[in-house]
Short mmCIF file of C-alpha atoms in Angstrom, two decimals:
data_model
loop_
_atom_site.label_atom_id
_atom_site.label_comp_id
_atom_site.label_asym_id
_atom_site.label_seq_id
_atom_site.Cartn_x
_atom_site.Cartn_y
_atom_site.Cartn_z
CA MET A 977 -11.43 -14.71 4.25
CA LYS A 978 -13.36 -12.24 2.17
CA VAL A 979 -11.29 -9.40 0.72
CA HIS A 980 -12.62 -6.16 -0.73
CA HIS A 981 -10.54 -4.15 -3.19
CA LEU A 982 -11.12 -0.42 -2.62
CA ASN A 983 -9.94 2.79 -4.23
CA CYS A 984 -9.26 5.16 -1.35
CA GLY A 985 -7.82 8.05 -3.29
CA SER A 986 -7.83 9.08 -6.94
CA MET A 987 -4.85 11.10 -8.20
CA ARG A 988 -4.17 12.94 -11.44
CA PRO A 989 -0.40 13.37 -11.93
CA PRO A 990 0.65 15.19 -15.10
CA ALA A 991 1.12 13.06 -18.24
CA THR A 992 -0.47 9.96 -16.65
CA PRO A 993 -3.44 8.80 -18.75
CA GLY A 994 -6.16 7.35 -16.56
CA GLY A 995 -4.59 8.75 -13.42
CA LEU A 996 -3.63 6.74 -10.34
CA ILE A 997 -5.58 5.22 -7.46
CA CYS A 998 -4.86 4.20 -3.87
CA HIS A 999 -5.58 0.47 -3.82
CA VAL A 1000 -6.58 -0.56 -0.30
CA LEU A 1001 -7.56 -4.05 0.86
CA LEU A 1002 -10.32 -4.54 3.42
CA ILE A 1003 -9.98 -8.03 4.88
CA GLU A 1004 -12.82 -9.69 6.77
CA HIS A 1005 -10.49 -11.68 9.02
CA PRO A 1006 -11.76 -14.03 11.77
CA ASP A 1007 -9.89 -11.84 14.27
CA GLY A 1008 -11.58 -8.65 13.04
CA LEU A 1009 -11.44 -6.31 10.09
CA MET A 1010 -8.03 -5.45 8.64
CA LEU A 1011 -6.94 -2.79 6.19
CA VAL A 1012 -3.87 -2.94 3.98
CA ASP A 1013 -2.89 0.74 3.64
CA THR A 1014 -5.50 3.46 4.06
CA GLY A 1015 -5.26 5.91 1.19
CA PHE A 1016 -6.33 9.45 2.08
CA GLY A 1017 -8.49 10.25 5.08
CA LEU A 1018 -11.11 12.74 6.17
CA ALA A 1019 -8.51 15.00 7.77
CA ASP A 1020 -6.62 15.19 4.46
CA ILE A 1021 -9.77 16.51 2.82
CA ALA A 1022 -10.23 19.10 5.55
CA THR A 1023 -6.53 20.07 5.55
CA PRO A 1024 -4.84 19.11 2.26
CA SER A 1025 -1.48 20.40 3.51
CA ARG A 1026 -1.30 17.16 5.55
CA ILE A 1027 -0.34 15.38 2.35
CA GLY A 1028 2.99 17.18 2.28
CA ARG A 1029 5.42 17.83 -0.55
CA ALA A 1030 3.89 15.19 -2.82
CA ARG A 1031 0.57 16.98 -3.24
CA PRO A 1032 1.46 19.21 -6.25
CA LEU A 1033 2.91 16.19 -8.04
CA ILE A 1034 0.19 13.60 -7.42
CA ARG A 1035 -2.75 16.08 -7.50
CA PRO A 1036 -5.25 14.10 -5.39
CA ASP A 1037 -9.00 14.54 -5.91
CA LEU A 1038 -9.73 14.18 -2.16
CA ARG A 1039 -13.34 12.99 -2.12
CA ALA A 1040 -15.00 11.89 1.11
CA GLU A 1041 -16.78 9.00 -0.60
CA GLU A 1042 -13.41 7.47 -1.51
CA THR A 1043 -12.06 7.41 2.05
CA ALA A 1044 -11.67 4.03 3.71
CA ILE A 1045 -13.92 5.02 6.61
CA HIS A 1046 -16.76 5.90 4.24
CA GLN A 1047 -16.38 2.63 2.32
CA VAL A 1048 -16.15 0.53 5.49
CA ARG A 1049 -19.46 2.03 6.62
CA LYS A 1050 -20.99 1.53 3.18
CA LEU A 1051 -20.17 -2.18 3.42
CA GLY A 1052 -22.12 -2.34 6.69
CA HIS A 1053 -19.29 -2.21 9.21
CA ALA A 1054 -18.49 0.19 12.02
CA PRO A 1055 -15.05 1.84 11.85
CA SER A 1056 -14.36 0.47 15.34
CA GLU A 1057 -14.44 -3.03 13.84
CA VAL A 1058 -11.16 -2.30 12.04
CA ARG A 1059 -8.74 -3.92 14.45
CA ASP A 1060 -5.54 -3.86 12.37
CA ILE A 1061 -4.01 -1.72 9.66
CA VAL A 1062 -1.03 -3.11 7.75
CA LEU A 1063 1.15 -0.56 5.99
CA THR A 1064 3.25 -1.34 2.96
CA HIS A 1065 5.11 1.87 3.82
CA GLY A 1066 4.61 5.32 5.29
CA ASP A 1067 4.06 7.68 2.35
CA SER A 1068 1.20 10.11 2.86
CA ASP A 1069 -1.04 8.54 0.21
CA HIS A 1070 -0.90 5.29 2.19
CA THR A 1071 -1.28 6.64 5.73
CA GLY A 1072 -3.74 9.53 5.44
CA GLY A 1073 -6.64 7.46 6.75
CA LEU A 1074 -4.90 6.24 9.91
CA ALA A 1075 -6.57 8.89 12.05
CA ASP A 1076 -10.02 7.65 10.97
CA PHE A 1077 -9.31 4.37 12.80
CA PRO A 1078 -7.60 5.48 16.02
CA ALA A 1079 -8.26 2.19 17.86
CA ALA A 1080 -6.50 0.05 15.26
CA ASP A 1081 -3.01 -1.38 15.70
CA VAL A 1082 -0.76 -0.22 12.85
CA HIS A 1083 1.56 -2.96 11.61
CA LEU A 1084 4.68 -2.20 9.58
CA SER A 1085 8.27 -3.28 9.23
CA ALA A 1086 10.63 -2.15 11.97
CA ALA A 1087 12.85 -0.53 9.32
CA GLU A 1088 9.94 1.56 8.04
CA SER A 1089 8.90 2.50 11.57
CA GLU A 1090 12.44 3.71 12.20
CA ALA A 1091 12.43 5.71 8.97
CA ILE A 1092 9.09 7.33 9.82
CA ARG A 1093 10.13 8.23 13.36
CA HIS A 1094 13.73 9.16 12.59
CA PRO A 1095 14.07 10.20 8.92
CA ARG A 1096 17.71 10.41 7.85
CA THR A 1097 17.62 12.04 4.44
CA PHE A 1098 15.99 15.03 2.78
CA GLY A 1099 13.73 12.64 0.88
CA GLU A 1100 12.62 10.84 4.03
CA ARG A 1101 11.94 14.10 5.84
CA GLY A 1102 9.67 15.14 2.98
CA ARG A 1103 7.76 11.91 2.45
CA TYR A 1104 6.73 11.12 6.04
CA VAL A 1105 4.22 13.70 7.26
CA PRO A 1106 3.99 13.94 11.09
CA ALA A 1107 0.51 15.53 10.94
CA GLN A 1108 -0.94 12.25 9.72
CA ARG A 1109 0.25 10.61 12.94
CA SER A 1110 -0.68 13.39 15.35
CA HIS A 1111 -3.27 11.05 16.94
CA ASP A 1112 -0.35 8.87 18.15
CA PRO A 1113 -1.25 5.54 16.53
CA ARG A 1114 0.00 2.30 18.08
CA LEU A 1115 2.82 1.13 15.82
CA VAL A 1116 3.45 -2.61 15.91
CA GLU A 1117 6.87 -3.38 14.45
CA HIS A 1118 7.70 -6.56 12.56
CA HIS A 1119 10.93 -7.98 11.16
CA PRO A 1120 9.99 -9.65 7.86
CA GLU A 1121 13.68 -9.78 6.89
CA ARG A 1122 14.17 -12.42 9.61
CA GLY A 1123 11.26 -14.60 8.50
CA ASP A 1124 10.76 -17.52 6.18
CA THR A 1125 10.84 -17.48 2.39
CA TRP A 1126 7.56 -17.08 0.49
CA HIS A 1127 7.15 -18.01 -3.19
CA GLY A 1128 10.64 -16.87 -4.15
CA PHE A 1129 10.78 -13.84 -1.87
CA ALA A 1130 13.61 -13.80 0.64
CA ALA A 1131 11.65 -13.39 3.84
CA ALA A 1132 8.17 -12.90 5.30
CA THR A 1133 6.52 -12.88 8.70
CA GLU A 1134 2.94 -13.60 9.72
CA ILE A 1135 0.94 -10.73 11.23
CA ARG A 1136 -2.32 -12.61 11.65
CA PRO A 1137 -3.12 -16.11 10.44
CA GLY A 1138 -3.10 -15.94 6.66
CA VAL A 1139 -1.72 -12.37 6.46
CA LEU A 1140 2.01 -12.00 5.77
CA LEU A 1141 4.36 -9.02 5.65
CA ILE A 1142 7.03 -9.57 2.99
CA HIS A 1143 10.44 -7.88 3.03
CA LEU A 1144 10.59 -5.71 -0.12
CA PRO A 1145 12.66 -2.56 0.55
CA GLY A 1146 13.67 -0.19 -2.22
CA HIS A 1147 10.87 2.31 -2.71
CA THR A 1148 11.39 3.23 0.95
CA ARG A 1149 13.84 2.02 3.59
CA GLY A 1150 11.41 -0.49 5.05
CA HIS A 1151 8.90 -1.00 2.25
CA ALA A 1152 7.02 -4.31 2.40
CA ALA A 1153 4.44 -6.23 0.42
CA VAL A 1154 1.43 -7.93 2.01
CA ALA A 1155 0.20 -11.41 1.09
CA VAL A 1156 -3.29 -12.59 2.03
CA ASP A 1157 -4.45 -16.21 1.97
CA THR A 1158 -8.14 -16.00 1.10
CA GLY A 1159 -8.69 -19.74 1.39
CA SER A 1160 -9.14 -20.07 -2.37
CA GLY A 1161 -5.89 -18.37 -3.39
CA TRP A 1162 -3.43 -15.63 -2.55
CA ILE A 1163 -3.54 -11.89 -3.04
CA LEU A 1164 -0.16 -10.17 -3.12
CA HIS A 1165 -0.37 -6.41 -2.57
CA ALA A 1166 3.02 -5.15 -3.70
CA GLY A 1167 2.51 -1.58 -2.52
CA ASP A 1168 4.78 0.76 -4.48
CA ALA A 1169 7.28 -1.95 -5.46
CA PHE A 1170 6.08 -1.15 -8.99
CA TYR A 1171 3.82 1.61 -10.28
CA HIS A 1172 2.42 0.14 -13.50
CA ARG A 1173 1.64 -3.39 -14.67
CA GLY A 1174 3.88 -2.84 -17.71
CA GLN A 1175 6.92 -2.79 -15.42
CA VAL A 1176 6.43 -6.43 -14.41
CA GLY A 1177 4.34 -7.96 -17.16
CA GLY A 1178 4.77 -5.90 -20.29
CA ASP A 1179 0.99 -5.41 -20.12
CA GLY A 1180 0.52 -1.85 -21.32
CA ARG A 1181 2.89 1.01 -22.01
CA VAL A 1182 4.38 2.60 -18.89
CA PRO A 1183 3.95 6.39 -18.84
CA ARG A 1184 7.35 8.06 -18.73
CA SER A 1185 6.06 10.32 -15.95
CA LEU A 1186 5.65 7.29 -13.67
CA LEU A 1187 9.14 6.03 -14.43
CA THR A 1188 10.55 9.44 -13.59
CA MET A 1189 8.52 9.68 -10.39
CA GLU A 1190 9.59 6.21 -9.27
CA THR A 1191 13.25 7.02 -9.83
CA LEU A 1192 13.08 10.36 -8.04
CA VAL A 1193 11.47 9.04 -4.86
CA ALA A 1194 13.22 5.66 -4.59
CA TYR A 1195 15.26 5.12 -1.44
CA ASP A 1196 17.36 2.44 -3.18
CA ARG A 1197 17.07 2.40 -6.98
CA SER A 1198 18.96 -0.85 -7.47
CA ALA A 1199 16.65 -2.60 -5.01
CA VAL A 1200 13.63 -1.26 -6.92
CA THR A 1201 15.02 -2.80 -10.11
CA GLY A 1202 15.56 -6.10 -8.32
CA ASN A 1203 11.99 -6.02 -7.02
CA HIS A 1204 10.70 -5.52 -10.55
CA ALA A 1205 12.56 -8.65 -11.65
CA ARG A 1206 11.20 -10.78 -8.80
CA LEU A 1207 7.65 -9.60 -9.37
CA ALA A 1208 7.99 -10.08 -13.13
CA ALA A 1209 8.93 -13.71 -12.53
CA LEU A 1210 5.85 -14.13 -10.37
CA TRP A 1211 3.67 -12.46 -13.01
CA SER A 1212 5.06 -14.62 -15.82
CA ALA A 1213 4.24 -17.78 -13.84
CA ASN A 1214 0.58 -16.87 -14.47
CA ARG A 1215 -0.62 -18.73 -11.41
CA PRO A 1216 -4.43 -19.02 -11.23
CA ASP A 1217 -4.27 -19.03 -7.42
CA LEU A 1218 -2.48 -15.67 -7.17
CA THR A 1219 -3.76 -12.14 -7.71
CA LEU A 1220 -0.94 -9.59 -7.98
CA VAL A 1221 -1.90 -5.97 -7.34
CA ASN A 1222 -0.09 -2.80 -6.43
CA ALA A 1223 -1.02 0.50 -4.87
CA HIS A 1224 -1.65 2.74 -7.84
CA ASP A 1225 -2.49 0.94 -11.11
CA PRO A 1226 -6.23 1.46 -11.81
CA GLU A 1227 -6.35 -1.42 -14.29
CA LEU A 1228 -5.06 -3.91 -11.71
CA LEU A 1229 -7.69 -2.64 -9.28
CA ARG A 1230 -10.41 -3.15 -11.90
CA ARG A 1231 -9.25 -6.71 -12.62
CA ALA A 1232 -9.06 -7.58 -8.94
CA GLN A 1233 -12.56 -6.27 -8.31
CA GLU A 1234 -13.85 -8.57 -11.06
CA ARG A 1235 -12.42 -11.62 -9.33
CA ILE A 1236 -14.09 -13.29 -6.34
CA HIS A 1237 -12.04 -13.54 -3.15
#
């Protein structure tokens, strides 16, 4: 399977040199195009309030050319070809583009679906923005916590052949990672399980602003710390057949784009 690494939303939080990105995967799957997360969408540009409470903190640029729908078209595909969208979680910088692909099935963990539809805490009520789901997307719930182990992770379930949803809660109640078998190796999109490569590999100094942000928004801080340890072990293995990326580190996006998938 061919996989494209896209930036679908640049952000400029305070005290974060180089800013942040919204790393989205576009997968040319035999069953149809798939997206992993969506970044921001056209409706977010038209109505920035859709982004919710996070907007003053993340300070998104909101450019039409960075939206997933624009980049899908630029690669020669029709938006209607996007059959599936897999969400690592439901934060607004991951779900803003859902409305641009209204025919797609939206896959996520059942725990995250429950959190989105029935937020329990003040933090959950602020992070999940109903306006981004006003088009009533079809949510397809999965239970990765009941699945098989995958490369040291407790559980994973297959969404489509070669595309796995991995149980990785902590950042949100039902946060998950997504693993993609390209045929020549694996890509593991860890979502917001870590913000900066320095948290798992010691590769670069982690801006204090990101550490503070991660702590403030975490649903379960101890689980976040545990996820860092598991991902650090994977990073240190230095496997040539595995590309580890996350949602927001621009350097990991650059490196992934230089590799052939």
